[in-house]
C-alpha cells in the first residue's frame, strides 16, 4: 500500500489494522543452527520424517516442541516425497572399515519362506561380521521393530555390546522402537544405500547359505517345526560347518581363538546351551 498509493507507514498500518511496531521490528533469527543440522541429517536419512529427525536431534541435546520442529522441517522443504516406481539409489554412504575383533560389528537382515500349506513366515538373521557366527536366527509370522530390539538385547547379553550394526532401510529397522533403542544404548547404526544389498554383503552371503543348505532342503509345515530345523542348522553352522573365509575354521572356533587371545568379549552363557534349553531341545 505504501508503494502503490504513496501513503505513510502509519496510515497504511491503520488501514489494514496492523500495529506499526510489528512492521518495524526485525524478526529474530528462527533457529538457524537447528535448520542447518536438520538439513545435514535429512541429506543422509532421506526417508526420515520430522519425528525421526527429532529423535536424532535429541541425541545431540536439541529438544524442541514437535509443532515448531514440524514447521522448521517443512520450511526447509525436507518433507519426504512419495516414491513411485522401482527403488533407485540416490547416493552412497561412506564404506565401513573391516572389523578387527569379534562383537565390533553386527549385520542383520530378514529372510522369508513359506510353510507347506502356503502361509509365509519371516526369519531375523544376526551375524558377527568378524567371526561370521550366526548370533540369532529367529522365525515368526511377524517381526516388528520392538521384537528386533528384544532379540538384539538378548544377543548383547550373550555376546557383548557391538560398536556398529549394519542393516538395510526396511520399515522395521527404521521404526521408532529401533531409533529409541539407539538413543538409549548409543550403539551406532549404519543403513546401507537403497537397492545396494552388496553393501551388506556378510549377511547376504549368510542368507544364501541358509536358503541353499536349509530352507530349500526342508519342507516346513509349522512354525514350531521351522524353529526346530533352524535351531539345529544354526548349531551346525556355528560349530561344525567349516567356513572358507576363516581358513576352514568354524565361526565358534574362531571366537574361541579370539577369547584365548583376550580380544573377544566374554559371554554370560554358552549361546547354544541357552538356546536349546529354552527351546526344550537336545543336541
Coordinates of C-alpha atoms in Angstrom, one line a residue:
X1 CA 0.0 0.0 0.0
X2 CA 2.9 2.4 0.8
X3 CA 4.4 1.8 -2.6
X4 CA 1.2 1.7 -4.6
X5 CA -0.7 4.7 -3.1
X6 CA 2.2 6.7 -1.7
X7 CA 0.9 6.9 1.8
X8 CA 2.7 6.9 5.1
X9 CA 3.5 3.7 7.0
X10 CA 1.3 4.8 10.0
X11 CA -1.7 5.3 7.7
X12 CA -1.1 2.0 5.9
X13 CA -0.9 0.2 9.2
X14 CA -4.1 1.8 10.4
X15 CA -6.0 0.8 7.2
X16 CA -5.0 -2.9 7.5
X17 CA -5.3 -3.0 11.3
X18 CA -1.6 -3.8 11.9
X19 CA 0.4 -2.5 14.8
X20 CA 3.3 -0.3 13.4
X21 CA 5.7 -1.9 15.9
X22 CA 5.1 -5.3 14.2
X23 CA 6.1 -3.8 10.8
X24 CA 9.1 -2.0 12.1
X25 CA 10.5 -4.9 14.2
X26 CA 13.1 -7.1 12.6
X27 CA 12.2 -10.7 13.1
X28 CA 14.7 -12.6 15.2
X29 CA 16.7 -15.5 13.6
X30 CA 14.5 -18.6 13.5
X31 CA 16.9 -21.3 14.8
X32 CA 19.5 -21.2 12.0
X33 CA 21.7 -23.8 13.7
X34 CA 18.8 -26.3 14.1
X35 CA 17.8 -25.7 10.5
X36 CA 21.3 -26.4 9.3
X37 CA 21.6 -29.6 11.4
X38 CA 18.2 -30.8 10.1
X39 CA 19.4 -30.4 6.6
X40 CA 22.5 -32.4 7.3
X41 CA 20.5 -35.2 8.9
X42 CA 18.0 -35.2 6.0
X43 CA 20.8 -35.4 3.5
X44 CA 21.8 -38.8 5.0
X45 CA 18.4 -40.1 6.2
X46 CA 16.4 -39.2 3.1
X47 CA 13.3 -41.2 4.1
X48 CA 13.1 -39.9 7.7
X49 CA 10.2 -37.6 8.6
X50 CA 10.3 -34.8 11.1
X51 CA 9.5 -37.2 14.1
X52 CA 12.6 -39.4 13.4
X53 CA 14.7 -36.4 12.7
X54 CA 13.6 -35.0 16.1
X55 CA 14.8 -38.2 17.8
X56 CA 18.2 -37.8 16.2
X57 CA 18.3 -34.2 17.3
X58 CA 17.5 -35.3 20.9
X59 CA 20.7 -37.4 20.8
X60 CA 22.6 -34.2 20.4
X61 CA 20.7 -32.3 23.1
X62 CA 18.4 -30.4 20.9
X63 CA 14.9 -30.7 22.3
X64 CA 12.1 -28.8 20.6
X65 CA 8.3 -28.7 20.6
X66 CA 7.0 -31.1 17.9
X67 CA 4.9 -28.3 16.3
X68 CA 7.9 -26.0 15.9
X69 CA 10.0 -28.9 14.7
X70 CA 7.4 -29.7 12.0
X71 CA 7.3 -26.1 10.9
X72 CA 11.0 -25.8 10.5
X73 CA 11.1 -29.2 8.7
X74 CA 8.5 -28.0 6.2
X75 CA 10.1 -24.5 5.8
X76 CA 13.3 -26.2 4.8
X77 CA 11.5 -28.3 2.1
X78 CA 12.5 -31.6 3.7
X79 CA 9.2 -33.4 3.5
X80 CA 9.5 -37.0 2.4
X81 CA 8.4 -37.4 -1.2
X82 CA 6.2 -40.3 -2.1
X83 CA 8.1 -42.9 -4.1
X84 CA 6.8 -44.1 -7.4
X85 CA 8.2 -46.9 -9.5
X86 CA 11.2 -49.1 -8.6
X87 CA 13.7 -48.1 -5.9
X88 CA 16.8 -46.3 -7.1
X89 CA 20.0 -45.5 -5.2
X90 CA 20.2 -41.7 -4.7
X91 CA 23.6 -41.6 -3.3
X92 CA 26.3 -43.6 -1.5
X93 CA 27.4 -43.9 2.1
X94 CA 31.0 -43.9 3.4
X95 CA 32.2 -47.5 3.4
X96 CA 32.7 -49.1 6.8
X97 CA 36.2 -50.3 7.8
X98 CA 36.6 -54.0 8.2
X99 CA 36.1 -55.2 11.9
X100 CA 39.2 -56.3 13.6
X101 CA 37.7 -58.2 16.6
X102 CA 34.5 -60.1 17.5
X103 CA 31.4 -58.2 18.6
X104 CA 32.7 -55.0 16.9
X105 CA 30.2 -55.0 14.0
X106 CA 27.0 -57.0 13.5
X107 CA 24.9 -57.3 10.4
X108 CA 21.2 -58.2 10.3
X109 CA 18.6 -58.9 7.7
X110 CA 15.2 -60.6 7.1
X111 CA 14.6 -63.8 5.1
X112 CA 11.1 -65.0 4.2
X113 CA 9.9 -68.5 3.3
X114 CA 6.6 -70.5 3.2
X115 CA 5.2 -73.4 5.1
X116 CA 3.9 -76.4 3.2
X117 CA 0.4 -75.0 3.3
X118 CA 1.4 -71.8 1.7
X119 CA 1.5 -69.5 4.7
X120 CA 4.5 -67.2 4.8
X121 CA 6.8 -66.6 7.7
X122 CA 9.9 -64.5 8.3
X123 CA 13.4 -65.0 9.9
X124 CA 15.6 -62.4 11.5
X125 CA 19.3 -63.2 10.9
X126 CA 22.0 -61.6 13.0
X127 CA 25.7 -62.3 12.3
X128 CA 29.0 -61.2 13.6
X129 CA 31.0 -59.8 10.6
X130 CA 34.3 -60.8 12.1
X131 CA 33.7 -64.4 13.1
X132 CA 30.8 -65.0 10.6
X133 CA 29.0 -66.5 13.6
X134 CA 25.2 -66.6 13.5
X135 CA 24.2 -64.8 16.7
X136 CA 20.4 -65.1 16.2
X137 CA 18.1 -66.9 13.8
X138 CA 14.5 -66.0 14.9
X139 CA 11.5 -67.3 13.0
X140 CA 7.9 -65.9 13.4
X141 CA 5.0 -64.9 11.3
X142 CA 5.6 -61.3 12.2
X143 CA 8.7 -59.5 13.3
X144 CA 8.2 -55.9 14.4
X145 CA 10.8 -53.3 15.4
X146 CA 10.1 -53.9 19.1
X147 CA 10.7 -57.7 18.6
X148 CA 14.0 -56.9 16.8
X149 CA 15.0 -54.8 19.9
X150 CA 14.3 -57.7 22.2
X151 CA 16.3 -60.1 20.2
X152 CA 19.2 -57.7 20.0
X153 CA 19.1 -57.2 23.8
X154 CA 19.4 -61.0 24.1
X155 CA 22.4 -61.1 21.8
X156 CA 24.1 -58.4 23.7
X157 CA 23.7 -60.3 27.0
X158 CA 25.2 -63.4 25.3
X159 CA 28.0 -61.9 23.1
X160 CA 28.7 -58.4 24.4
X161 CA 27.9 -55.0 23.1
X162 CA 28.7 -54.2 19.4
X163 CA 30.0 -50.8 18.2
X164 CA 28.0 -50.8 15.0
X165 CA 25.0 -52.6 13.5
X166 CA 24.6 -52.7 9.7
X167 CA 21.2 -53.2 8.0
X168 CA 19.0 -52.1 5.1
X169 CA 16.3 -49.4 5.3
X170 CA 13.3 -51.7 6.0
X171 CA 10.4 -50.3 7.8
X172 CA 11.0 -52.5 10.9
X173 CA 14.6 -51.3 11.1
X174 CA 13.8 -47.6 10.7
X175 CA 10.9 -47.7 13.2
X176 CA 10.5 -45.6 16.3
X177 CA 11.3 -48.6 18.5
X178 CA 14.7 -49.0 16.8
X179 CA 15.6 -45.3 16.9
X180 CA 14.7 -45.0 20.6
X181 CA 16.8 -48.1 21.3
X182 CA 19.7 -46.5 19.5
X183 CA 19.2 -43.4 21.7
X184 CA 19.3 -45.4 24.9
X185 CA 22.2 -47.6 24.0
X186 CA 24.4 -45.3 22.0
X187 CA 25.2 -48.1 19.5
X188 CA 26.0 -46.9 16.0
X189 CA 23.6 -48.0 13.2
X190 CA 24.7 -47.9 9.6
X191 CA 22.0 -48.0 7.0
X192 CA 23.1 -49.1 3.5
X193 CA 22.1 -47.2 0.4
X194 CA 18.7 -48.2 -1.1
X195 CA 18.9 -51.1 -3.7
X196 CA 22.5 -51.8 -2.7
X197 CA 22.5 -55.2 -0.9
X198 CA 26.2 -55.7 -1.7
X199 CA 26.9 -53.0 1.0
X200 CA 25.6 -55.6 3.5
X201 CA 27.5 -58.5 1.9
X202 CA 28.2 -60.5 5.1
X203 CA 24.6 -61.2 6.0
X204 CA 23.6 -61.5 2.3
X205 CA 26.2 -64.3 2.0
X206 CA 24.8 -66.0 5.1
X207 CA 21.2 -65.7 3.7
X208 CA 22.3 -67.5 0.6
X209 CA 23.8 -70.4 2.6
X210 CA 20.7 -70.5 4.8
X211 CA 18.4 -70.8 1.8
X212 CA 20.6 -73.2 -0.1
X213 CA 21.5 -75.6 2.7
X214 CA 18.4 -75.5 4.9
X215 CA 15.3 -73.8 3.5
X216 CA 15.5 -75.4 0.1
X217 CA 16.2 -78.8 1.6
X218 CA 13.3 -78.9 4.1
X219 CA 9.5 -78.8 3.8
X220 CA 8.4 -76.9 6.9
X221 CA 4.8 -77.5 7.9
X222 CA 4.5 -75.3 11.0
X223 CA 6.2 -72.6 12.9
X224 CA 7.4 -75.0 15.7
X225 CA 8.8 -77.3 13.1
X226 CA 10.6 -74.4 11.4
X227 CA 12.1 -73.2 14.7
X228 CA 13.5 -76.7 15.4
X229 CA 15.0 -77.1 12.0
X230 CA 16.6 -73.6 12.1
X231 CA 18.0 -74.2 15.6
X232 CA 19.7 -77.4 14.5
X233 CA 21.0 -75.8 11.4
X234 CA 22.3 -72.8 13.3
X235 CA 24.2 -75.0 15.7
X236 CA 25.7 -77.0 12.8
X237 CA 26.7 -73.7 11.0
X238 CA 28.4 -72.3 14.1
X239 CA 30.1 -75.4 15.5
X240 CA 30.6 -77.9 12.7
X241 CA 30.4 -76.4 9.2
X242 CA 33.9 -75.2 8.0
X243 CA 34.0 -71.6 6.7
X244 CA 36.3 -70.9 3.7
X245 CA 36.8 -67.2 4.7
X246 CA 38.1 -68.4 8.1
X247 CA 40.6 -70.8 6.7
X248 CA 38.5 -73.8 7.3
X249 CA 37.6 -73.0 10.9
X250 CA 34.1 -72.8 12.2
X251 CA 32.7 -69.5 13.5
X252 CA 32.6 -70.8 17.1
X253 CA 36.2 -72.0 16.8
X254 CA 37.2 -68.5 15.6
X255 CA 35.5 -66.9 18.5
X256 CA 37.1 -69.3 20.9
X257 CA 40.5 -68.5 19.4
X258 CA 40.0 -64.8 19.9
X259 CA 38.8 -65.4 23.5
X260 CA 42.0 -67.2 24.2
X261 CA 43.9 -64.2 22.9
X262 CA 41.9 -61.9 25.1
X263 CA 40.3 -60.0 22.2
X264 CA 36.7 -61.1 22.2
X265 CA 34.3 -60.1 25.0
X266 CA 33.1 -63.0 27.1
X267 CA 29.6 -64.2 27.1
X268 CA 27.4 -64.7 30.1
X269 CA 26.5 -68.2 29.0
X270 CA 27.2 -70.6 26.1
X271 CA 24.7 -69.5 23.4
X272 CA 23.9 -73.0 22.1
X273 CA 23.2 -74.3 25.6
X274 CA 20.8 -71.4 26.4
X275 CA 19.1 -71.6 23.1
X276 CA 18.4 -75.3 23.2
X277 CA 17.4 -75.4 26.9
X278 CA 14.9 -72.6 26.2
X279 CA 13.5 -74.5 23.2
X280 CA 13.4 -77.8 25.0
X281 CA 15.7 -79.5 22.5
X282 CA 18.7 -81.8 22.9
X283 CA 21.7 -81.9 20.6

